[in-house]
Amino acid sequence: MQALPWLLPALVLIVGVVIFPAGYMVYTSFRDLSRFGKDRGWAGFENYVRVFGLDPLPTVLTNTVVWTVGTVVVTVLLSLVLAQFLNKKFPGRKVLRMVIIVPWAASVVMTSTVFVYGLDPFYGIINKFLVDVGIIDEPYGFLKNATSGFLSAMAVAVFVSVPFTTFVVLAGLQTIPHDVLEAASIDGAGKVQTYWSVVFPMLRPALAVAAIINIINVFNSLPILKTMTGAIPGNDADTTTTFMFKLIQNDRQIDTASALSVVNFVVIIVVIGVYLKVVKPMREVNA
Amino acid sequence: MAVAVATAAALGLAGCGSDSGSGSGGDGENVSLELLVPIYGDKTKPYWEQLVKDFEAENSNIDVKLETQSWDDIYNVMTTKMQNNKPPDILELDAAGPAYATDGALYKAEEIVSPETYEDIEPAFIDSAKIDGQAYGVPTVASTRALFYNKTLFEQAGITAPPKTWDELLDASKKISALGGGVYGYGMPLGSEEAQAETSIWAYGNGASWEKDGKMTIDTPEAKEALTFMKKMIDEGATQPNPGATDRTPLLDVFIQGKIGMIEGLPPIVGQINEKAPDLDWAIAPSPTKDGEPVTLGVADYFVGFNKDEDKQESIAKFLDFFYQQDNYVKFNDNEGFIPATKSGAEAAAAKPELKTFLESLPDAKFYPATNPAWGQTSGAFKSDVGQIETKSVDEVLKSIQAKADVEG
């Protein structure tokens, strides 16, 4: 109790920034809101019933899994390779390290918009390039159908997630003491064996942080899909996040969208819980 | 009834002088007006900033707080404001503005402008957004759609006159598409940006209506015939590839680049083409319809005044009258390239030849049933679903839109 005055600022911050908004979201999901935003009273579980009755929901949930797992796995794999490379000494390493930050530093909407223009079949520079080098015969509308649009958006999601992940892994690599690596080589471990038995286990905490932050980020990502696949009709290229957005903007169902966002919130908490439980990424390394 | 009670309450409050600031009393009371307007283009914000400044110079006791929002955001901003019970005093919006009257939140149209101003406005536009016979919105700008066509491509394809009927349109489009080289006959934007507009032009061209007796009527034989013909245009290669996922603005750029034969457009496009591609040889013709009967989609935006039980009605009227003064109003329309909604403004616009086709199509313009509270979600359903006619059956698409339109909100 004595500590309370010292904890107060932190508590106020947590209540104000985390608990209140989350609580308000849950509260809204149990209200009956008109399409113009007027609160018409208690709705019970009606909004939730409506969410689980939405026809596109199975497609959207599948998309969300593909989107999150696909993007995070590819991002982490690429980052592991890239970080290993950046950990070597070579001329121009500093410059390269800076350059790799760019996709991360740039606004996601801007990056996605650049790709939207680049992939346009009429005047897109990427399309023109692919035609000129002969990979495709004529310009292709990459963002004009759900499958290729969704995959293109995933590629951009990987592109913007790689820098941060690489730097987290790179930081992890730099915490590995040199004598451990030396000991491994004295014991006769080859390069592959050293990596999988010594380096990789010691990267666990860094990978845990990178994976969790990426899962949350990618799962909740709206701008990439909104910018790149927003024009595609139907819900075949929607994740729960973009679907929620369409429920508000196109269908004007604020209350249904609130219920869906609570479901979204629960899903992400469960996913992270399972990840922590099964992968135990925070476990101490016993060499 | 609710409005009458609210007005009475407002008057009562004002009698007590409860919310006067410096309390100079009477006409000199300080009033602050919140004004929320959408951004049409680069000139919108500077225009309003200047207008507010000029107005405040003449009316020192009225403080106008200007807020501008993009068309993408303004609906969400309004929803949030309504949720928090903090609407602006004056709002400019499409017919979704007058629709707030169903929540009993608005002054009547004749309460927010002087009788002289009200008289000057084209009655057709006032009628376009009435709710149960009562107008709540005062029209600010109006526009109709017409067919923009590329004369050079027409010549190359051997087409002598712009199409008037659907069959002529299909025929001409196929001829232009056959030219090849990345050139396509008809630009059909069914992407989420404004799919409801393209669909309405076609459906209205076949006598369809989206509303009957207060109910949304989407899945009708007329609409089905129209969408079936649109699908035929797509299937026979008369349109650009993937119309279902093509947004309007980028497609207009393709027309401006000279690679699309025909596309439906609005008056402001005239200025855009003149600016971006002065060499393009183009012209405007009335929108083709099934039998050549003249009809096209009309859209108007409106001012509405929110009745917040504060004594602001007079100040709102003062500001709007100032806006509708000939000079201010004509400048507004010139900036945005729209057709003025006042009689005096239309006379000024008639002098401009490029607006001729649009002005002539005004009497035949058919508006969205946008005052129906269900129109918002219906229009949203068009945006998200109608593009699917490319891959799904017309029946299925119309049924899904009808279902979304029928959801009780």
XYZ file of C-alpha atoms in Angstrom, chain B residues 24 31 33-34 51 57 61-62 65 74 141 157 163 183 186 226 257-258 260 367 402:
21
model
C -23.328 42.315 -24.403
C -22.024 33.092 -31.048
C -20.605 28.301 -35.224
C -18.960 25.026 -36.038
C -15.071 33.136 -46.848
C -15.151 40.833 -40.692
C -19.990 38.720 -32.924
C -20.053 35.431 -34.846
C -14.905 27.425 -36.485
C -16.089 12.868 -43.375
C -23.550 22.128 -55.675
C -12.422 2.953 -85.089
C -23.715 6.174 -78.851
C -6.761 0.628 -75.809
C -15.601 1.647 -72.365
C -29.092 -3.436 -66.597
C -3.940 9.349 -71.207
C -6.051 8.536 -74.264
C -10.071 4.571 -73.012
C -31.049 11.242 -57.793
C -30.677 -6.406 -51.439
